[in-house]
């Protein structure tokens, strides 16, 4: 589905707001709930990736693998963003999956802090791209 320019701008803004909200939550739960902090770090990256894809004119993807794959294809492989950022969203997604679905795993606050830092770098880079006017 193609969005009109003004609809696209609204969707990008909403995704970036969700991204920032998730990032704040990740920071706020670092000490008390590291697993949730990792979850929120991942979602801050996921929402930012969705926002960037919508800004570039792509559909509003829902599946995580589709978002990550298309984001890598459009922004990382083309050199818009550093390859490490593309790797980091996959790393944090893997940790999020383990934190959410494996009850035997309990991440430390230090491990969660590393993911928050990755998320901050990722979201910051996407914001910078958006501020430069992706088209």
Short mmCIF file of C-alpha atoms in Angstrom, two decimals:
data_model
loop_
_atom_site.label_atom_id
_atom_site.label_comp_id
_atom_site.label_asym_id
_atom_site.label_seq_id
_atom_site.Cartn_x
_atom_site.Cartn_y
_atom_site.Cartn_z
CA UNK A 1 0.00 0.00 0.00
CA UNK A 2 1.38 3.36 -1.00
CA UNK A 3 0.92 6.20 1.44
CA UNK A 4 0.39 9.78 0.41
CA UNK A 5 3.24 12.11 1.37
CA UNK A 6 1.41 13.66 4.34
CA UNK A 7 0.24 10.23 5.56
CA UNK A 8 3.80 8.96 5.27
CA UNK A 9 5.10 11.88 7.35
CA UNK A 10 2.53 11.13 10.06
CA UNK A 11 3.45 7.42 10.10
CA UNK A 12 7.17 8.19 10.31
CA UNK A 13 6.55 10.56 13.22
CA UNK A 14 4.43 7.95 15.02
CA UNK A 15 7.04 5.22 14.55
CA UNK A 16 9.81 7.46 15.84
CA UNK A 17 7.70 8.43 18.86
CA UNK A 18 7.15 4.73 19.60
CA UNK A 19 10.87 4.17 19.15
CA UNK A 20 11.78 6.88 21.65
CA UNK A 21 9.16 5.66 24.13
CA UNK A 22 10.57 2.11 23.93
CA UNK A 23 14.10 3.46 24.39
CA UNK A 24 13.05 5.41 27.51
CA UNK A 25 11.43 2.26 28.86
CA UNK A 26 14.62 0.27 28.14
CA UNK A 27 16.65 2.76 30.17
CA UNK A 28 14.13 2.82 33.01
CA UNK A 29 14.08 -0.97 33.42
CA UNK A 30 17.84 -1.60 33.18
CA UNK A 31 18.39 -2.43 36.84
CA UNK A 32 15.06 -3.94 37.90
CA UNK A 33 14.17 -5.92 34.79
CA UNK A 34 17.10 -6.43 32.37
CA UNK A 35 15.15 -8.88 30.19
CA UNK A 36 12.43 -6.29 29.63
CA UNK A 37 15.09 -3.66 29.00
CA UNK A 38 16.50 -5.81 26.19
CA UNK A 39 12.98 -6.27 24.79
CA UNK A 40 12.40 -2.52 24.79
CA UNK A 41 15.85 -1.86 23.28
CA UNK A 42 15.01 -4.14 20.39
CA UNK A 43 11.60 -2.58 19.83
CA UNK A 44 13.09 0.91 19.81
CA UNK A 45 15.30 -0.25 16.94
CA UNK A 46 12.46 -2.10 15.20
CA UNK A 47 10.16 0.95 15.27
CA UNK A 48 12.96 3.23 14.05
CA UNK A 49 13.65 0.82 11.17
CA UNK A 50 9.95 0.81 10.29
CA UNK A 51 9.91 4.60 10.34
CA UNK A 52 12.91 4.79 8.03
CA UNK A 53 11.34 2.34 5.59
CA UNK A 54 8.06 4.25 5.52
CA UNK A 55 10.01 7.51 4.98
CA UNK A 56 11.69 5.88 2.01
CA UNK A 57 8.27 5.05 0.55
CA UNK A 58 7.97 1.41 1.50
CA UNK A 59 4.93 -0.31 2.91
CA UNK A 60 4.17 -0.49 6.56
CA UNK A 61 5.77 -3.90 7.20
CA UNK A 62 4.71 -5.98 10.18
CA UNK A 63 6.96 -9.06 10.18
CA UNK A 64 10.19 -8.57 12.04
CA UNK A 65 12.37 -10.43 9.56
CA UNK A 66 10.88 -8.46 6.66
CA UNK A 67 11.61 -5.16 8.38
CA UNK A 68 15.17 -6.13 9.31
CA UNK A 69 15.94 -7.60 5.90
CA UNK A 70 14.50 -4.67 3.94
CA UNK A 71 16.17 -2.17 6.26
CA UNK A 72 19.54 -3.85 5.68
CA UNK A 73 18.99 -3.92 1.93
CA UNK A 74 17.93 -0.27 1.66
CA UNK A 75 20.08 1.45 4.28
CA UNK A 76 23.06 -0.73 5.18
CA UNK A 77 24.06 -2.41 1.92
CA UNK A 78 23.77 0.92 0.09
CA UNK A 79 26.04 2.67 2.61
CA UNK A 80 23.45 5.03 4.13
CA UNK A 81 24.26 3.46 7.51
CA UNK A 82 27.25 1.65 8.96
CA UNK A 83 27.23 -2.15 8.65
CA UNK A 84 27.67 -2.48 12.41
CA UNK A 85 24.24 -0.91 12.93
CA UNK A 86 22.71 -3.54 10.67
CA UNK A 87 24.44 -6.28 12.64
CA UNK A 88 23.36 -4.75 15.94
CA UNK A 89 19.64 -4.87 15.23
CA UNK A 90 20.02 -8.59 14.48
CA UNK A 91 22.07 -9.11 17.66
CA UNK A 92 19.56 -7.34 19.84
CA UNK A 93 16.66 -9.15 18.16
CA UNK A 94 18.31 -12.48 18.99
CA UNK A 95 18.80 -11.48 22.62
CA UNK A 96 15.23 -10.18 22.81
CA UNK A 97 13.94 -13.49 21.51
CA UNK A 98 15.96 -15.38 24.12
CA UNK A 99 14.89 -13.02 26.91
CA UNK A 100 11.23 -13.29 25.95
CA UNK A 101 10.94 -17.00 25.23
CA UNK A 102 13.57 -18.84 27.27
CA UNK A 103 12.67 -18.87 30.97
CA UNK A 104 16.10 -20.29 31.84
CA UNK A 105 17.81 -17.10 30.68
CA UNK A 106 18.10 -14.05 32.88
CA UNK A 107 20.27 -11.29 31.50
CA UNK A 108 22.30 -9.01 33.74
CA UNK A 109 21.84 -5.26 33.93
CA UNK A 110 25.26 -4.90 32.27
CA UNK A 111 24.15 -7.05 29.32
CA UNK A 112 20.99 -4.97 29.08
CA UNK A 113 23.02 -1.74 29.24
CA UNK A 114 25.02 -2.87 26.19
CA UNK A 115 21.78 -3.34 24.25
CA UNK A 116 20.47 0.05 25.33
CA UNK A 117 23.69 1.60 24.00
CA UNK A 118 23.25 -0.25 20.70
CA UNK A 119 19.66 0.93 20.50
CA UNK A 120 20.68 4.54 21.23
CA UNK A 121 23.25 4.43 18.43
CA UNK A 122 20.78 2.87 16.01
CA UNK A 123 17.92 5.26 16.76
CA UNK A 124 20.28 8.24 16.65
CA UNK A 125 21.57 7.20 13.22
CA UNK A 126 18.03 6.74 11.89
CA UNK A 127 16.99 10.13 13.30
CA UNK A 128 19.98 11.72 11.59
CA UNK A 129 18.95 10.15 8.27
CA UNK A 130 15.37 11.31 8.71
CA UNK A 131 16.50 14.84 9.56
CA UNK A 132 18.55 14.89 6.36
CA UNK A 133 15.34 14.24 4.46
CA UNK A 134 15.13 10.65 3.21
CA UNK A 135 13.46 10.33 -0.16
#
